PDB file of C-alpha atoms in Angstrom:
ATOM      1  CA  UNK A  21       0.003  -0.003   0.001  1.00 90.00           C
ATOM      2  CA  UNK A  22       0.888   3.647  -0.129  1.00 94.00           C
ATOM      3  CA  UNK A  23      -0.065   7.103   1.048  1.00 95.00           C
ATOM      4  CA  UNK A  24      -0.121  10.199  -1.162  1.00 96.00           C
ATOM      5  CA  UNK A  25      -1.021  13.828  -0.525  1.00 94.00           C
ATOM      6  CA  UNK A  26      -2.080  16.423  -3.054  1.00 94.00           C
ATOM      7  CA  UNK A  27      -1.578  19.896  -1.609  1.00 95.00           C
ATOM      8  CA  UNK A  28      -2.334  23.125  -3.394  1.00 93.00           C
ATOM      9  CA  UNK A  29      -4.528  26.193  -3.419  1.00 93.00           C
ATOM     10  CA  UNK A  30      -8.284  25.845  -3.838  1.00 89.00           C
ATOM     11  CA  UNK A  31      -9.405  25.683  -7.438  1.00 90.00           C
ATOM     12  CA  UNK A  32      -6.243  24.078  -8.849  1.00 92.00           C
ATOM     13  CA  UNK A  33      -7.900  20.785  -9.840  1.00 93.00           C
ATOM     14  CA  UNK A  34      -6.997  18.480  -6.946  1.00 95.00           C
ATOM     15  CA  UNK A  35     -10.536  17.128  -6.597  1.00 94.00           C
ATOM     16  CA  UNK A  36     -10.934  16.689 -10.361  1.00 95.00           C
ATOM     17  CA  UNK A  37      -7.659  14.779 -10.515  1.00 95.00           C
ATOM     18  CA  UNK A  38      -8.727  12.584  -7.574  1.00 95.00           C
ATOM     19  CA  UNK A  39     -12.026  11.829  -9.345  1.00 95.00           C
ATOM     20  CA  UNK A  40     -10.137  10.711 -12.434  1.00 96.00           C
ATOM     21  CA  UNK A  41      -7.780   8.575 -10.341  1.00 96.00           C
ATOM     22  CA  UNK A  42     -10.800   6.994  -8.653  1.00 96.00           C
ATOM     23  CA  UNK A  43     -12.499   6.332 -11.965  1.00 96.00           C
ATOM     24  CA  UNK A  44      -9.386   4.611 -13.310  1.00 97.00           C
ATOM     25  CA  UNK A  45      -8.858   2.666 -10.066  1.00 96.00           C
ATOM     26  CA  UNK A  46     -12.454   1.436 -10.148  1.00 95.00           C
ATOM     27  CA  UNK A  47     -12.023   0.289 -13.753  1.00 96.00           C
ATOM     28  CA  UNK A  48      -8.979  -1.689 -12.608  1.00 96.00           C
ATOM     29  CA  UNK A  49     -10.994  -3.448  -9.910  1.00 94.00           C
ATOM     30  CA  UNK A  50     -10.033  -1.463  -6.811  1.00 94.00           C
ATOM     31  CA  UNK A  51     -12.596  -0.847  -4.133  1.00 93.00           C
ATOM     32  CA  UNK A  52     -12.956   2.942  -4.057  1.00 95.00           C
ATOM     33  CA  UNK A  53     -14.214   4.998  -1.174  1.00 94.00           C
ATOM     34  CA  UNK A  54     -14.188   8.737  -0.835  1.00 94.00           C
ATOM     35  CA  UNK A  55     -14.801  11.273   1.847  1.00 93.00           C
ATOM     36  CA  UNK A  56     -14.616  14.958   2.505  1.00 93.00           C
ATOM     37  CA  UNK A  57     -13.785  16.747   5.698  1.00 91.00           C
ATOM     38  CA  UNK A  58     -16.096  19.669   6.253  1.00 85.00           C
ATOM     39  CA  UNK A  59     -15.833  22.729   8.416  1.00 77.00           C
ATOM     40  CA  UNK A  60     -18.715  23.669  10.665  1.00 69.00           C
ATOM     41  CA  UNK A  61     -20.428  27.023  10.133  1.00 64.00           C
ATOM     42  CA  UNK A  62     -18.047  28.641  12.626  1.00 65.00           C
ATOM     43  CA  UNK A  63     -15.000  27.534  10.609  1.00 62.00           C
ATOM     44  CA  UNK A  64     -14.048  24.802  13.083  1.00 60.00           C
ATOM     45  CA  UNK A  65     -13.734  21.146  12.080  1.00 60.00           C
ATOM     46  CA  UNK A  66     -17.006  19.264  11.601  1.00 62.00           C
ATOM     47  CA  UNK A  67     -18.572  16.435  13.585  1.00 78.00           C
ATOM     48  CA  UNK A  68     -16.391  13.471  14.594  1.00 87.00           C
ATOM     49  CA  UNK A  69     -15.815  11.045  11.689  1.00 90.00           C
ATOM     50  CA  UNK A  70     -17.976  13.186   9.413  1.00 87.00           C
ATOM     51  CA  UNK A  71     -15.333  12.619   6.749  1.00 90.00           C
ATOM     52  CA  UNK A  72     -16.136   8.907   6.762  1.00 93.00           C
ATOM     53  CA  UNK A  73     -19.885   9.226   6.244  1.00 89.00           C
ATOM     54  CA  UNK A  74     -19.595   7.552   2.825  1.00 90.00           C
ATOM     55  CA  UNK A  75     -18.403   4.418   4.642  1.00 92.00           C
ATOM     56  CA  UNK A  76     -21.530   4.532   6.795  1.00 91.00           C
ATOM     57  CA  UNK A  77     -23.710   4.842   3.687  1.00 91.00           C
ATOM     58  CA  UNK A  78     -21.907   1.963   2.013  1.00 92.00           C
ATOM     59  CA  UNK A  79     -22.437  -0.181   5.107  1.00 93.00           C
ATOM     60  CA  UNK A  80     -26.127   0.730   5.105  1.00 91.00           C
ATOM     61  CA  UNK A  81     -26.435  -0.290   1.445  1.00 92.00           C
ATOM     62  CA  UNK A  82     -24.622  -3.527   2.230  1.00 92.00           C
ATOM     63  CA  UNK A  83     -27.094  -4.250   5.037  1.00 92.00           C
ATOM     64  CA  UNK A  84     -30.011  -3.625   2.652  1.00 92.00           C
ATOM     65  CA  UNK A  85     -28.702  -5.901  -0.081  1.00 93.00           C
ATOM     66  CA  UNK A  86     -26.511  -8.545   1.595  1.00 93.00           C
ATOM     67  CA  UNK A  87     -27.463  -8.902   5.243  1.00 92.00           C
ATOM     68  CA  UNK A  88     -25.157 -11.804   6.074  1.00 92.00           C
ATOM     69  CA  UNK A  89     -22.186 -10.021   4.485  1.00 92.00           C
ATOM     70  CA  UNK A  90     -23.063  -6.879   6.465  1.00 93.00           C
ATOM     71  CA  UNK A  91     -23.109  -8.923   9.682  1.00 92.00           C
ATOM     72  CA  UNK A  92     -19.664 -10.354   8.812  1.00 94.00           C
ATOM     73  CA  UNK A  93     -18.249  -6.923   8.015  1.00 94.00           C
ATOM     74  CA  UNK A  94     -19.658  -5.028  11.016  1.00 93.00           C
ATOM     75  CA  UNK A  95     -18.911  -7.907  13.373  1.00 90.00           C
ATOM     76  CA  UNK A  96     -18.836  -6.823  16.997  1.00 90.00           C
ATOM     77  CA  UNK A  97     -18.146  -3.167  16.095  1.00 93.00           C
ATOM     78  CA  UNK A  98     -21.777  -2.105  15.639  1.00 90.00           C
ATOM     79  CA  UNK A  99     -22.188  -0.406  19.038  1.00 89.00           C
ATOM     80  CA  UNK A 100     -18.852   1.396  18.703  1.00 91.00           C
ATOM     81  CA  UNK A 101     -19.569   2.778  15.226  1.00 91.00           C
ATOM     82  CA  UNK A 102     -23.306   3.523  15.577  1.00 90.00           C
ATOM     83  CA  UNK A 103     -22.826   6.994  17.137  1.00 88.00           C
ATOM     84  CA  UNK A 104     -20.826   8.017  14.042  1.00 90.00           C
ATOM     85  CA  UNK A 105     -22.952   6.185  11.471  1.00 90.00           C
ATOM     86  CA  UNK A 106     -26.556   6.564  12.686  1.00 88.00           C
ATOM     87  CA  UNK A 107     -27.881   5.290   9.350  1.00 88.00           C
ATOM     88  CA  UNK A 108     -26.921   1.805  10.581  1.00 89.00           C
ATOM     89  CA  UNK A 109     -29.466   1.892  13.428  1.00 88.00           C
ATOM     90  CA  UNK A 110     -32.334   0.248  11.499  1.00 88.00           C
ATOM     91  CA  UNK A 111     -30.035  -2.636  10.607  1.00 87.00           C
ATOM     92  CA  UNK A 112     -28.908  -3.436  14.156  1.00 85.00           C
ATOM     93  CA  UNK A 113     -30.614  -5.330  16.932  1.00 79.00           C
ATOM     94  CA  UNK A 114     -31.654  -3.143  19.866  1.00 70.00           C
ATOM     95  CA  UNK A 115     -29.085  -4.838  22.118  1.00 58.00           C
ATOM     96  CA  UNK A 116     -26.200  -3.501  20.001  1.00 63.00           C
ATOM     97  CA  UNK A 117     -27.408   0.088  20.008  1.00 53.00           C
ATOM     98  CA  UNK A 118     -25.670   1.000  23.271  1.00 56.00           C
ATOM     99  CA  UNK A 119     -22.120   2.259  23.063  1.00 55.00           C
ATOM    100  CA  UNK A 120     -19.592   0.660  25.394  1.00 53.00           C
ATOM    101  CA  UNK A 121     -18.419   2.765  28.331  1.00 51.00           C
ATOM    102  CA  UNK A 122     -14.912   3.276  26.878  1.00 57.00           C
ATOM    103  CA  UNK A 123     -14.919   6.818  25.434  1.00 64.00           C
ATOM    104  CA  UNK A 124     -11.351   6.729  24.136  1.00 82.00           C
ATOM    105  CA  UNK A 125     -10.637   6.959  20.425  1.00 90.00           C
ATOM    106  CA  UNK A 126      -8.775   3.647  20.288  1.00 92.00           C
ATOM    107  CA  UNK A 127     -11.827   1.338  20.047  1.00 93.00           C
ATOM    108  CA  UNK A 128     -13.318   3.550  17.345  1.00 94.00           C
ATOM    109  CA  UNK A 129     -10.096   3.605  15.326  1.00 95.00           C
ATOM    110  CA  UNK A 130      -9.659  -0.135  15.671  1.00 95.00           C
ATOM    111  CA  UNK A 131     -13.262  -0.736  14.616  1.00 95.00           C
ATOM    112  CA  UNK A 132     -12.901   1.528  11.584  1.00 95.00           C
ATOM    113  CA  UNK A 133      -9.758  -0.227  10.376  1.00 95.00           C
ATOM    114  CA  UNK A 134     -11.229  -3.663  11.021  1.00 95.00           C
ATOM    115  CA  UNK A 135     -14.468  -2.863   9.172  1.00 95.00           C
ATOM    116  CA  UNK A 136     -12.557  -1.483   6.179  1.00 94.00           C
ATOM    117  CA  UNK A 137     -10.388  -4.603   6.181  1.00 94.00           C
ATOM    118  CA  UNK A 138     -13.433  -6.878   6.292  1.00 94.00           C
ATOM    119  CA  UNK A 139     -15.162  -4.831   3.600  1.00 92.00           C
ATOM    120  CA  UNK A 140     -12.285  -5.142   1.202  1.00 91.00           C
ATOM    121  CA  UNK A 141     -11.346  -8.744   2.149  1.00 88.00           C
ATOM    122  CA  UNK A 142      -7.767  -8.278   0.949  1.00 80.00           C
ATOM    123  CA  UNK A 143      -8.840  -6.513  -2.252  1.00 91.00           C
ATOM    124  CA  UNK A 144      -7.051  -3.304  -3.186  1.00 95.00           C
ATOM    125  CA  UNK A 145      -8.647  -0.191  -1.746  1.00 95.00           C
ATOM    126  CA  UNK A 146      -8.356   3.424  -2.849  1.00 96.00           C
ATOM    127  CA  UNK A 147      -9.484   5.809  -0.139  1.00 96.00           C
ATOM    128  CA  UNK A 148      -9.625   9.445  -1.240  1.00 97.00           C
ATOM    129  CA  UNK A 149     -10.125  12.032   1.486  1.00 96.00           C
ATOM    130  CA  UNK A 150     -10.690  15.633   0.383  1.00 95.00           C
ATOM    131  CA  UNK A 151     -10.194  18.824   2.383  1.00 93.00           C
ATOM    132  CA  UNK A 152      -8.227  17.151   5.158  1.00 94.00           C
ATOM    133  CA  UNK A 153      -7.297  20.581   6.493  1.00 92.00           C
ATOM    134  CA  UNK A 154     -10.804  20.572   8.042  1.00 90.00           C
ATOM    135  CA  UNK A 155     -10.502  17.130   9.650  1.00 91.00           C
ATOM    136  CA  UNK A 156     -11.896  16.838  13.159  1.00 90.00           C
ATOM    137  CA  UNK A 157      -9.593  15.236  15.740  1.00 91.00           C
ATOM    138  CA  UNK A 158     -11.116  11.755  15.408  1.00 93.00           C
ATOM    139  CA  UNK A 159     -11.005  11.823  11.589  1.00 94.00           C
ATOM    140  CA  UNK A 160      -7.400  13.036  11.708  1.00 94.00           C
ATOM    141  CA  UNK A 161      -6.549  10.179  14.069  1.00 95.00           C
ATOM    142  CA  UNK A 162      -8.350   7.744  11.767  1.00 96.00           C
ATOM    143  CA  UNK A 163      -6.410   9.001   8.778  1.00 96.00           C
ATOM    144  CA  UNK A 164      -3.151   8.656  10.692  1.00 95.00           C
ATOM    145  CA  UNK A 165      -4.080   5.066  11.602  1.00 95.00           C
ATOM    146  CA  UNK A 166      -5.037   4.315   7.987  1.00 95.00           C
ATOM    147  CA  UNK A 167      -1.653   5.646   6.829  1.00 94.00           C
ATOM    148  CA  UNK A 168       0.016   3.018   9.008  1.00 94.00           C
ATOM    149  CA  UNK A 169      -2.398   0.322   7.845  1.00 93.00           C
ATOM    150  CA  UNK A 170      -1.769   1.215   4.193  1.00 92.00           C
ATOM    151  CA  UNK A 171       1.797  -0.015   4.613  1.00 91.00           C
ATOM    152  CA  UNK A 172       0.472  -3.468   5.616  1.00 92.00           C
ATOM    153  CA  UNK A 173      -2.427  -3.859   3.218  1.00 94.00           C
ATOM    154  CA  UNK A 174      -3.163  -3.313  -0.457  1.00 95.00           C
ATOM    155  CA  UNK A 175      -4.590   0.111   0.351  1.00 95.00           C
ATOM    156  CA  UNK A 176      -3.855   3.444  -1.284  1.00 96.00           C
ATOM    157  CA  UNK A 177      -4.723   6.521   0.740  1.00 96.00           C
ATOM    158  CA  UNK A 178      -4.925   9.809  -1.168  1.00 97.00           C
ATOM    159  CA  UNK A 179      -5.444  12.989   0.801  1.00 96.00           C
ATOM    160  CA  UNK A 180      -6.223  16.411  -0.644  1.00 96.00           C
ATOM    161  CA  UNK A 181      -5.627  19.680   1.139  1.00 95.00           C
ATOM    162  CA  UNK A 182      -5.294  23.362   0.364  1.00 90.00           C
ATOM    163  CA  UNK A 183      -2.529  23.697   2.930  1.00 79.00           C
ATOM    164  CA  UNK A 184       0.285  21.487   4.127  1.00 65.00           C
ATOM    165  CA  UNK A 185       0.001  22.016   7.899  1.00 60.00           C
ATOM    166  CA  UNK A 186      -2.521  19.209   8.477  1.00 49.00           C
ATOM    167  CA  UNK A 187       0.064  16.696   9.555  1.00 48.00           C
TER     168      UNK A 187
END
């Protein structure tokens, strides 16, 4: 795997280039997933893991179409991820809808990596994350963890930013 960053001023074509890379990667059989970090109205980073909402939607679609595969992918991480992906609630038994007492980021990060790993089942993954300069703390930590994981898996992580001080 590998990690790449496109950094440049707004309007220079980073997102367009990433869309073309994603289109080509999809045609080559890679699992492609995208996200965008968004600033809140006050200019601060958005809600925790907002950047990964596309993953939540994909999991919801998986639950709608392939329930047993969804159960395998989400595994025992449902309660940990539900606060960040509320669209999963209709697909989960009531008993799993309560988050464990541990409020640290570690279980969430571990669950996110594990779910992505189960979703791709060893297949190559291209994860494109736009506007990482607006990443909330949990999304930034998730991206850092995914950078490490990309060295161990057939994953390509492509981040886009209009400034290079996002870490």
